[in-house]
Structures are given as structure tokens and as C-alpha cells.
């Protein structure tokens, strides 16, 4: 996919802020520090864009970026900050639930897991949570350059095992540093966008 334009649209902290213009949405979820901003910047070919999400006041928000005037990248707030109260964690869950209810089948989720660290209990929780709101995410293993080629398969198998992910679903190794996986992930996103757009067209008819 050729990215011709990408721009920050808005931050949402409650349901009144969610966008509602029927463009498909690709939502990115992951533990804080998993490499989400680096991945987004790499996909979009823009160094500073995803940094917007980490500016004060936006880290706990859902941040929307409009790509090619056709679809949104939705940067979901990172989970797993060390010092998060129970209330805040509950708040995260509530915001996510209402986001998914609002976006419906328009949105597809990409879940990022650190290739070397593997799927932590928090990642498993996030994956299960997504399942509970009817989502089967595309799983991406970030910072793949940190895992030697010879250990790759074992690392990906471990993630698959922890998430209990179906064997037919591929885990995409990705490196913002080397560019590995960029093409593959765009291919996957493209496919999801096409199926989402054909559903939307079908509904209009
Ligand atoms: P975020 O909190 O999920 O947005 O994570 P960042 O994108 O800010 O990355 C967290 C840390 O991981 C930073 O120190 C990045 O330099 C590093 N990082 C991100 N992507 C990669 C990668 O592909 N390879 C390596 N080796 N490090 C990465």
C-alpha cells in the first residue's frame, strides 16, 4: 500500500468522542513499550506521527489517524503501565468495550506482542478480552530483529501456545528497525480493509 497521506484526527477519551463516518478502522493494541509507535511510524513512513499518541493527555486515549482519506489507524491506549490503579484498569476495559461496540465490524484489531519477551499474562488477558468482544486479532511479533533467526520459530510457537492461537492463523514477525514484516502486515491490513469495505457496500445496497 502506498501511503499518500496520514494525519492525526483526534483523541477519544469517552464514547462521545468516537468517530462515526463509516471509514474502516485498523486498531492497534499492545502493552506499553511493545513497539507500537515505532511500528505505526514505520508503516506510515513518518517518523514523528505516532508520537502524538504519547504526548501528555493522550496516552490513555484512543487516537485516530486518517490514512489516504480512506481508512483510520486507531492507536488504542497501551496497557500494563506499572503504576496503574484498579480503577484505571477498569476504565481502560470500559473504554475498549464501548469502542468495539461503537466501531462494530468496521474495525479490525492488530495485537502486538514482543517477539523476545513473548506473550505476557497481560497480553493473554488482552487477547482474551478481544475474544470476549468478538474480535480475533491479527497477531504481530514486534522487535523481531532481537530474536536470532534460529530461535524464531520457537519464539513464535511460544506466543501461539500462550495465546492458544489457532495454527491456521499466522503470527507476523515485524521489525521497525529493519523493516521486516512491513510488506506482509500491509498485505494483511489491505485484505481486512477490502473485506470491511465490501461489507459496508453490501449494507448500503
Ligand atoms: P510503544 O510504547 O509501544 O509505543 O513503544 P515504542 O515504539 O516507543 O518502543 C519502545 C522501545 O522499543 C523503544 O526503545 C524503541 O526504540 C524500541 N523498539 C521499537 N521497535 C523496535 C524494533 O523493531 N527493534 C528494536 N530492536 N527495538 C525496537
PDB file of C-alpha atoms and ligand atoms in Angstrom:
ATOM      1  CA  UNK A   1       0.000   0.000   0.000  1.00  0.00           C
ATOM      2  CA  UNK A   2       1.254   3.419  -0.860  1.00  0.00           C
ATOM      3  CA  UNK A   3       0.661   5.876   1.963  1.00  0.00           C
ATOM      4  CA  UNK A   4      -0.172   9.153   0.305  1.00  0.00           C
ATOM      5  CA  UNK A   5      -1.447  10.985   3.331  1.00  0.00           C
ATOM      6  CA  UNK A   6      -1.672  10.401   7.040  1.00  0.00           C
ATOM      7  CA  UNK A   7      -2.835  12.834   9.631  1.00  0.00           C
ATOM      8  CA  UNK A   8      -3.863  12.917  13.249  1.00  0.00           C
ATOM      9  CA  UNK A   9      -7.586  13.495  13.622  1.00  0.00           C
ATOM     10  CA  UNK A  10      -8.473  13.350  17.314  1.00  0.00           C
ATOM     11  CA  UNK A  11      -8.162  11.705  20.694  1.00  0.00           C
ATOM     12  CA  UNK A  12     -11.153   9.994  22.237  1.00  0.00           C
ATOM     13  CA  UNK A  13     -11.497   9.555  25.981  1.00  0.00           C
ATOM     14  CA  UNK A  14     -15.174   8.647  26.051  1.00  0.00           C
ATOM     15  CA  UNK A  15     -17.806   7.410  23.670  1.00  0.00           C
ATOM     16  CA  UNK A  16     -18.954  10.887  22.693  1.00  0.00           C
ATOM     17  CA  UNK A  17     -15.552  11.378  21.041  1.00  0.00           C
ATOM     18  CA  UNK A  18     -15.638   8.304  18.805  1.00  0.00           C
ATOM     19  CA  UNK A  19     -15.603   8.869  15.055  1.00  0.00           C
ATOM     20  CA  UNK A  20     -18.619   7.906  13.076  1.00  0.00           C
ATOM     21  CA  UNK A  21     -18.028   8.424   9.396  1.00  0.00           C
ATOM     22  CA  UNK A  22     -18.059   4.792   8.271  1.00  0.00           C
ATOM     23  CA  UNK A  23     -14.446   4.513   7.137  1.00  0.00           C
ATOM     24  CA  UNK A  24     -12.934   1.156   8.111  1.00  0.00           C
ATOM     25  CA  UNK A  25     -10.631   1.174  11.112  1.00  0.00           C
ATOM     26  CA  UNK A  26      -7.483  -0.782  11.854  1.00  0.00           C
ATOM     27  CA  UNK A  27      -6.936  -0.656  15.609  1.00  0.00           C
ATOM     28  CA  UNK A  28      -3.556  -1.374  17.191  1.00  0.00           C
ATOM     29  CA  UNK A  29      -3.321  -2.762  20.713  1.00  0.00           C
ATOM     30  CA  UNK A  30      -0.350  -3.743  22.823  1.00  0.00           C
ATOM     31  CA  UNK A  31       1.422  -3.451  26.118  1.00  0.00           C
ATOM     32  CA  UNK A  32       3.143  -0.118  26.642  1.00  0.00           C
ATOM     33  CA  UNK A  33       6.701  -0.294  25.295  1.00  0.00           C
ATOM     34  CA  UNK A  34       5.855  -3.164  22.926  1.00  0.00           C
ATOM     35  CA  UNK A  35       6.968  -1.008  19.981  1.00  0.00           C
ATOM     36  CA  UNK A  36       3.561   0.278  18.860  1.00  0.00           C
ATOM     37  CA  UNK A  37       4.615   3.839  17.981  1.00  0.00           C
ATOM     38  CA  UNK A  38       7.679   2.559  16.134  1.00  0.00           C
ATOM     39  CA  UNK A  39       5.538   0.109  14.162  1.00  0.00           C
ATOM     40  CA  UNK A  40       2.983   2.776  13.233  1.00  0.00           C
ATOM     41  CA  UNK A  41       5.679   5.199  12.170  1.00  0.00           C
ATOM     42  CA  UNK A  42       7.362   2.524  10.108  1.00  0.00           C
ATOM     43  CA  UNK A  43       4.110   1.504   8.413  1.00  0.00           C
ATOM     44  CA  UNK A  44       3.295   5.087   7.605  1.00  0.00           C
ATOM     45  CA  UNK A  45       6.824   6.054   6.674  1.00  0.00           C
ATOM     46  CA  UNK A  46       6.637   9.032   9.012  1.00  0.00           C
ATOM     47  CA  UNK A  47       8.921   9.364  11.933  1.00  0.00           C
ATOM     48  CA  UNK A  48       7.028  11.542  14.352  1.00  0.00           C
ATOM     49  CA  UNK A  49       3.383  10.869  13.628  1.00  0.00           C
ATOM     50  CA  UNK A  50       2.595   8.201  16.206  1.00  0.00           C
ATOM     51  CA  UNK A  51       4.445  10.248  18.812  1.00  0.00           C
ATOM     52  CA  UNK A  52       1.310  12.350  19.036  1.00  0.00           C
ATOM     53  CA  UNK A  53      -0.293   9.450  20.906  1.00  0.00           C
ATOM     54  CA  UNK A  54       2.353   9.592  23.597  1.00  0.00           C
ATOM     55  CA  UNK A  55       2.067  13.306  24.300  1.00  0.00           C
ATOM     56  CA  UNK A  56       0.630  14.258  27.714  1.00  0.00           C
ATOM     57  CA  UNK A  57      -3.095  13.712  27.952  1.00  0.00           C
ATOM     58  CA  UNK A  58      -3.194  11.325  25.016  1.00  0.00           C
ATOM     59  CA  UNK A  59      -1.537   8.175  26.350  1.00  0.00           C
ATOM     60  CA  UNK A  60      -4.741   6.888  27.934  1.00  0.00           C
ATOM     61  CA  UNK A  61      -6.847   7.931  24.976  1.00  0.00           C
ATOM     62  CA  UNK A  62      -7.813   6.309  21.693  1.00  0.00           C
ATOM     63  CA  UNK A  63      -6.046   8.229  18.948  1.00  0.00           C
ATOM     64  CA  UNK A  64      -7.349   8.351  15.383  1.00  0.00           C
ATOM     65  CA  UNK A  65      -5.193   8.873  12.303  1.00  0.00           C
ATOM     66  CA  UNK A  66      -6.762   9.192   8.857  1.00  0.00           C
ATOM     67  CA  UNK A  67      -4.816   7.398   6.123  1.00  0.00           C
ATOM     68  CA  UNK A  68      -5.213   8.155   2.407  1.00  0.00           C
ATOM     69  CA  UNK A  69      -8.593   9.748   3.244  1.00  0.00           C
ATOM     70  CA  UNK A  70      -9.905   6.168   3.154  1.00  0.00           C
ATOM     71  CA  UNK A  71      -9.417   4.447   6.498  1.00  0.00           C
ATOM     72  CA  UNK A  72      -8.292   5.054  10.058  1.00  0.00           C
ATOM     73  CA  UNK A  73      -5.425   3.762  12.069  1.00  0.00           C
ATOM     74  CA  UNK A  74      -6.677   3.690  15.645  1.00  0.00           C
ATOM     75  CA  UNK A  75      -3.976   3.727  18.283  1.00  0.00           C
ATOM     76  CA  UNK A  76      -5.509   2.102  21.346  1.00  0.00           C
ATOM     77  CA  UNK A  77      -4.050   3.051  24.734  1.00  0.00           C
ATOM     78  CA  UNK A  78      -1.192   0.793  25.816  1.00  0.00           C
ATOM     79  CA  UNK A  79      -1.973  -1.483  28.737  1.00  0.00           C
ATOM     80  CA  UNK A  80       0.273  -2.651  31.520  1.00  0.00           C
ATOM     81  CA  UNK A  81       1.727   0.517  32.939  1.00  0.00           C
ATOM     82  CA  UNK A  82       3.464  -0.411  36.163  1.00  0.00           C
ATOM     83  CA  UNK A  83       1.574   2.037  38.311  1.00  0.00           C
ATOM     84  CA  UNK A  84      -1.981   1.776  37.227  1.00  0.00           C
ATOM     85  CA  UNK A  85      -4.732   1.615  39.811  1.00  0.00           C
ATOM     86  CA  UNK A  86      -7.551  -0.897  39.639  1.00  0.00           C
ATOM     87  CA  UNK A  87      -9.921   1.919  38.764  1.00  0.00           C
ATOM     88  CA  UNK A  88      -7.783   2.952  35.839  1.00  0.00           C
ATOM     89  CA  UNK A  89      -7.572  -0.606  34.592  1.00  0.00           C
ATOM     90  CA  UNK A  90     -11.338  -0.867  34.795  1.00  0.00           C
ATOM     91  CA  UNK A  91     -11.575   2.445  32.942  1.00  0.00           C
ATOM     92  CA  UNK A  92      -9.374   1.018  30.162  1.00  0.00           C
ATOM     93  CA  UNK A  93     -11.650  -2.009  29.803  1.00  0.00           C
ATOM     94  CA  UNK A  94     -14.762   0.153  29.703  1.00  0.00           C
ATOM     95  CA  UNK A  95     -13.327   2.476  27.081  1.00  0.00           C
ATOM     96  CA  UNK A  96     -12.259  -0.508  24.958  1.00  0.00           C
ATOM     97  CA  UNK A  97     -15.632  -2.182  25.293  1.00  0.00           C
ATOM     98  CA  UNK A  98     -17.505   0.896  24.212  1.00  0.00           C
ATOM     99  CA  UNK A  99     -15.036   1.485  21.367  1.00  0.00           C
ATOM    100  CA  UNK A 100     -15.581  -2.025  19.981  1.00  0.00           C
ATOM    101  CA  UNK A 101     -19.327  -1.794  20.411  1.00  0.00           C
ATOM    102  CA  UNK A 102     -19.305   1.533  18.583  1.00  0.00           C
ATOM    103  CA  UNK A 103     -16.987   0.527  15.730  1.00  0.00           C
ATOM    104  CA  UNK A 104     -18.671  -2.837  15.162  1.00  0.00           C
ATOM    105  CA  UNK A 105     -17.461  -4.799  12.163  1.00  0.00           C
ATOM    106  CA  UNK A 106     -15.847  -1.660  10.736  1.00  0.00           C
ATOM    107  CA  UNK A 107     -12.815  -2.236  12.907  1.00  0.00           C
ATOM    108  CA  UNK A 108     -10.146  -4.917  12.786  1.00  0.00           C
ATOM    109  CA  UNK A 109      -7.568  -5.290  15.571  1.00  0.00           C
ATOM    110  CA  UNK A 110      -3.844  -5.859  15.319  1.00  0.00           C
ATOM    111  CA  UNK A 111      -2.421  -7.130  18.619  1.00  0.00           C
ATOM    112  CA  UNK A 112       1.278  -6.532  19.174  1.00  0.00           C
ATOM    113  CA  UNK A 113       3.363  -8.914  21.257  1.00  0.00           C
ATOM    114  CA  UNK A 114       7.103  -8.522  21.857  1.00  0.00           C
ATOM    115  CA  UNK A 115       8.870 -11.299  19.901  1.00  0.00           C
ATOM    116  CA  UNK A 116      11.561 -11.778  22.506  1.00  0.00           C
ATOM    117  CA  UNK A 117       9.575 -11.235  25.699  1.00  0.00           C
ATOM    118  CA  UNK A 118       6.722 -13.379  24.400  1.00  0.00           C
ATOM    119  CA  UNK A 119       3.074 -13.179  25.395  1.00  0.00           C
ATOM    120  CA  UNK A 120       2.908 -11.958  28.992  1.00  0.00           C
ATOM    121  CA  UNK A 121      -0.127 -12.636  31.216  1.00  0.00           C
ATOM    122  CA  UNK A 122      -1.309  -9.135  30.315  1.00  0.00           C
ATOM    123  CA  UNK A 123      -1.108  -9.949  26.608  1.00  0.00           C
ATOM    124  CA  UNK A 124      -3.080 -13.126  27.226  1.00  0.00           C
ATOM    125  CA  UNK A 125      -5.663 -11.069  29.109  1.00  0.00           C
ATOM    126  CA  UNK A 126      -5.867  -8.587  26.236  1.00  0.00           C
ATOM    127  CA  UNK A 127      -6.240 -11.389  23.698  1.00  0.00           C
ATOM    128  CA  UNK A 128      -8.999 -12.997  25.775  1.00  0.00           C
ATOM    129  CA  UNK A 129     -10.664  -9.642  26.250  1.00  0.00           C
ATOM    130  CA  UNK A 130     -10.682  -9.141  22.470  1.00  0.00           C
ATOM    131  CA  UNK A 131     -12.240 -12.574  22.099  1.00  0.00           C
ATOM    132  CA  UNK A 132     -14.918 -11.599  24.604  1.00  0.00           C
ATOM    133  CA  UNK A 133     -15.877  -8.630  22.425  1.00  0.00           C
ATOM    134  CA  UNK A 134     -15.935 -10.844  19.350  1.00  0.00           C
ATOM    135  CA  UNK A 135     -12.543  -9.980  17.881  1.00  0.00           C
ATOM    136  CA  UNK A 136      -9.919 -12.296  16.507  1.00  0.00           C
ATOM    137  CA  UNK A 137      -6.896 -10.036  16.146  1.00  0.00           C
ATOM    138  CA  UNK A 138      -4.026 -10.253  13.704  1.00  0.00           C
ATOM    139  CA  UNK A 139      -1.050 -11.019  15.954  1.00  0.00           C
ATOM    140  CA  UNK A 140       2.246  -9.282  15.225  1.00  0.00           C
ATOM    141  CA  UNK A 141       5.537 -10.141  16.952  1.00  0.00           C
ATOM    142  CA  UNK A 142       7.407  -6.858  17.329  1.00  0.00           C
ATOM    143  CA  UNK A 143      11.158  -6.183  17.593  1.00  0.00           C
ATOM    144  CA  UNK A 144      11.775  -9.406  15.658  1.00  0.00           C
ATOM    145  CA  UNK A 145      15.346  -8.275  14.974  1.00  0.00           C
ATOM    146  CA  UNK A 146      16.068  -9.064  18.627  1.00  0.00           C
ATOM    147  CA  UNK A 147      15.412 -12.753  18.102  1.00  0.00           C
ATOM    148  CA  UNK A 148      18.089 -14.704  16.220  1.00  0.00           C
ATOM    149  CA  UNK A 149      16.814 -16.441  13.086  1.00  0.00           C
ATOM    150  CA  UNK A 150      17.460 -19.846  14.594  1.00  0.00           C
ATOM    151  CA  UNK A 151      15.210 -19.080  17.579  1.00  0.00           C
ATOM    152  CA  UNK A 152      12.454 -17.513  15.559  1.00  0.00           C
ATOM    153  CA  UNK A 153      10.179 -20.499  15.204  1.00  0.00           C
ATOM    154  CA  UNK A 154      10.377 -21.381  18.899  1.00  0.00           C
ATOM    155  CA  UNK A 155       9.616 -17.765  19.863  1.00  0.00           C
ATOM    156  CA  UNK A 156       6.568 -17.606  17.603  1.00  0.00           C
ATOM    157  CA  UNK A 157       5.382 -21.046  18.721  1.00  0.00           C
ATOM    158  CA  UNK A 158       5.608 -19.943  22.343  1.00  0.00           C
ATOM    159  CA  UNK A 159       3.443 -16.896  21.628  1.00  0.00           C
ATOM    160  CA  UNK A 160       0.965 -19.088  19.776  1.00  0.00           C
ATOM    161  CA  UNK A 161       0.865 -21.519  22.692  1.00  0.00           C
ATOM    162  CA  UNK A 162       0.321 -18.829  25.327  1.00  0.00           C
ATOM    163  CA  UNK A 163      -2.474 -17.215  23.365  1.00  0.00           C
ATOM    164  CA  UNK A 164      -3.911 -20.584  22.328  1.00  0.00           C
ATOM    165  CA  UNK A 165      -3.988 -19.185  18.805  1.00  0.00           C
ATOM    166  CA  UNK A 166      -5.287 -21.406  16.030  1.00  0.00           C
ATOM    167  CA  UNK A 167      -2.497 -22.863  13.891  1.00  0.00           C
ATOM    168  CA  UNK A 168      -4.071 -21.604  10.728  1.00  0.00           C
ATOM    169  CA  UNK A 169      -3.559 -18.027  11.843  1.00  0.00           C
ATOM    170  CA  UNK A 170      -0.180 -16.645  11.088  1.00  0.00           C
ATOM    171  CA  UNK A 171       1.837 -14.537  13.514  1.00  0.00           C
ATOM    172  CA  UNK A 172       3.637 -11.809  11.599  1.00  0.00           C
ATOM    173  CA  UNK A 173       7.215 -11.090  12.715  1.00  0.00           C
ATOM    174  CA  UNK A 174       7.885  -7.363  12.448  1.00  0.00           C
ATOM    175  CA  UNK A 175      10.853  -5.099  12.977  1.00  0.00           C
ATOM    176  CA  UNK A 176      10.563  -1.340  12.914  1.00  0.00           C
ATOM    177  CA  UNK A 177      14.334  -1.314  12.889  1.00  0.00           C
ATOM    178  CA  UNK A 178      14.980  -3.490   9.803  1.00  0.00           C
ATOM    179  CA  UNK A 179      11.651  -3.134   8.025  1.00  0.00           C
ATOM    180  CA  UNK A 180      10.977  -6.855   8.189  1.00  0.00           C
ATOM    181  CA  UNK A 181       7.283  -7.638   8.022  1.00  0.00           C
ATOM    182  CA  UNK A 182       6.194  -4.234   6.713  1.00  0.00           C
ATOM    183  CA  UNK A 183       5.008  -5.639   3.375  1.00  0.00           C
ATOM    184  CA  UNK A 184       3.348  -8.614   4.967  1.00  0.00           C
ATOM    185  CA  UNK A 185       1.474  -6.556   7.532  1.00  0.00           C
ATOM    186  CA  UNK A 186       0.308  -4.092   4.888  1.00  0.00           C
ATOM    187  CA  UNK A 187      -0.909  -7.059   2.840  1.00  0.00           C
ATOM    188  CA  UNK A 188      -2.935  -8.285   5.790  1.00  0.00           C
ATOM    189  CA  UNK A 189      -4.318  -4.802   6.501  1.00  0.00           C
ATOM    190  CA  UNK A 190      -5.247  -4.385   2.859  1.00  0.00           C
ATOM    191  CA  UNK A 191      -7.179  -7.635   2.930  1.00  0.00           C
ATOM    192  CA  UNK A 192      -9.082  -6.620   6.071  1.00  0.00           C
ATOM    193  CA  UNK A 193      -9.881  -3.220   4.580  1.00  0.00           C
ATOM    194  CA  UNK A 194     -11.228  -4.800   1.422  1.00  0.00           C
ATOM    195  CA  UNK A 195     -13.495  -7.170   3.298  1.00  0.00           C
ATOM    196  CA  UNK A 196     -14.695  -4.365   5.576  1.00  0.00           C
ATOM    197  CA  UNK A 197     -15.412  -2.125   2.593  1.00  0.00           C
ATOM    198  CA  UNK A 198     -17.339  -4.841   0.806  1.00  0.00           C
ATOM    199  CA  UNK A 199     -19.471  -5.379   3.939  1.00  0.00           C
ATOM    200  CA  UNK A 200     -20.187  -1.640   4.115  1.00  0.00           C
ATOM    201  CA  UNK A 201     -21.128  -1.530   0.423  1.00  0.00           C
ATOM    202  CA  UNK A 202     -23.350  -4.548   0.877  1.00  0.00           C
ATOM    203  CA  UNK A 203     -25.174  -2.773   3.704  1.00  0.00           C
ATOM    204  CA  UNK A 204     -25.796   0.341   1.634  1.00  0.00           C
ATOM    205  CA  UNK A 205     -27.442  -1.575  -1.154  1.00  0.00           C
TER     206      UNK A 205
HETATM  207  P1  LIG B   1       5.319   1.900  22.481  1.00  0.00           P
HETATM  208  O1  LIG B   1       5.353   2.319  23.913  1.00  0.00           O
HETATM  209  O2  LIG B   1       4.606   0.596  22.329  1.00  0.00           O
HETATM  210  O3  LIG B   1       4.802   2.928  21.548  1.00  0.00           O
HETATM  211  O4  LIG B   1       6.835   1.544  22.071  1.00  0.00           O
HETATM  212  P2  LIG B   1       7.921   2.372  21.254  1.00  0.00           P
HETATM  213  O5  LIG B   1       7.654   2.332  19.798  1.00  0.00           O
HETATM  214  O6  LIG B   1       8.086   3.716  21.876  1.00  0.00           O
HETATM  215  O7  LIG B   1       9.215   1.453  21.505  1.00  0.00           O
HETATM  216  C1  LIG B   1       9.632   1.095  22.787  1.00  0.00           C
HETATM  217  C2  LIG B   1      11.119   0.795  22.763  1.00  0.00           C
HETATM  218  O8  LIG B   1      11.386  -0.323  21.915  1.00  0.00           O
HETATM  219  C3  LIG B   1      11.970   1.938  22.208  1.00  0.00           C
HETATM  220  O9  LIG B   1      13.166   1.987  22.940  1.00  0.00           O
HETATM  221  C4  LIG B   1      12.221   1.535  20.774  1.00  0.00           C
HETATM  222  O10 LIG B   1      13.437   2.041  20.260  1.00  0.00           O
HETATM  223  C5  LIG B   1      12.299   0.018  20.881  1.00  0.00           C
HETATM  224  N1  LIG B   1      11.843  -0.611  19.617  1.00  0.00           N
HETATM  225  C6  LIG B   1      10.679  -0.392  18.968  1.00  0.00           C
HETATM  226  N2  LIG B   1      10.610  -1.130  17.843  1.00  0.00           N
HETATM  227  C7  LIG B   1      11.755  -1.820  17.758  1.00  0.00           C
HETATM  228  C8  LIG B   1      12.290  -2.785  16.817  1.00  0.00           C
HETATM  229  O11 LIG B   1      11.688  -3.134  15.804  1.00  0.00           O
HETATM  230  N3  LIG B   1      13.514  -3.330  17.106  1.00  0.00           N
HETATM  231  C9  LIG B   1      14.211  -2.993  18.224  1.00  0.00           C
HETATM  232  N4  LIG B   1      15.390  -3.603  18.425  1.00  0.00           N
HETATM  233  N5  LIG B   1      13.754  -2.102  19.127  1.00  0.00           N
HETATM  234  C10 LIG B   1      12.557  -1.506  18.899  1.00  0.00           C
END
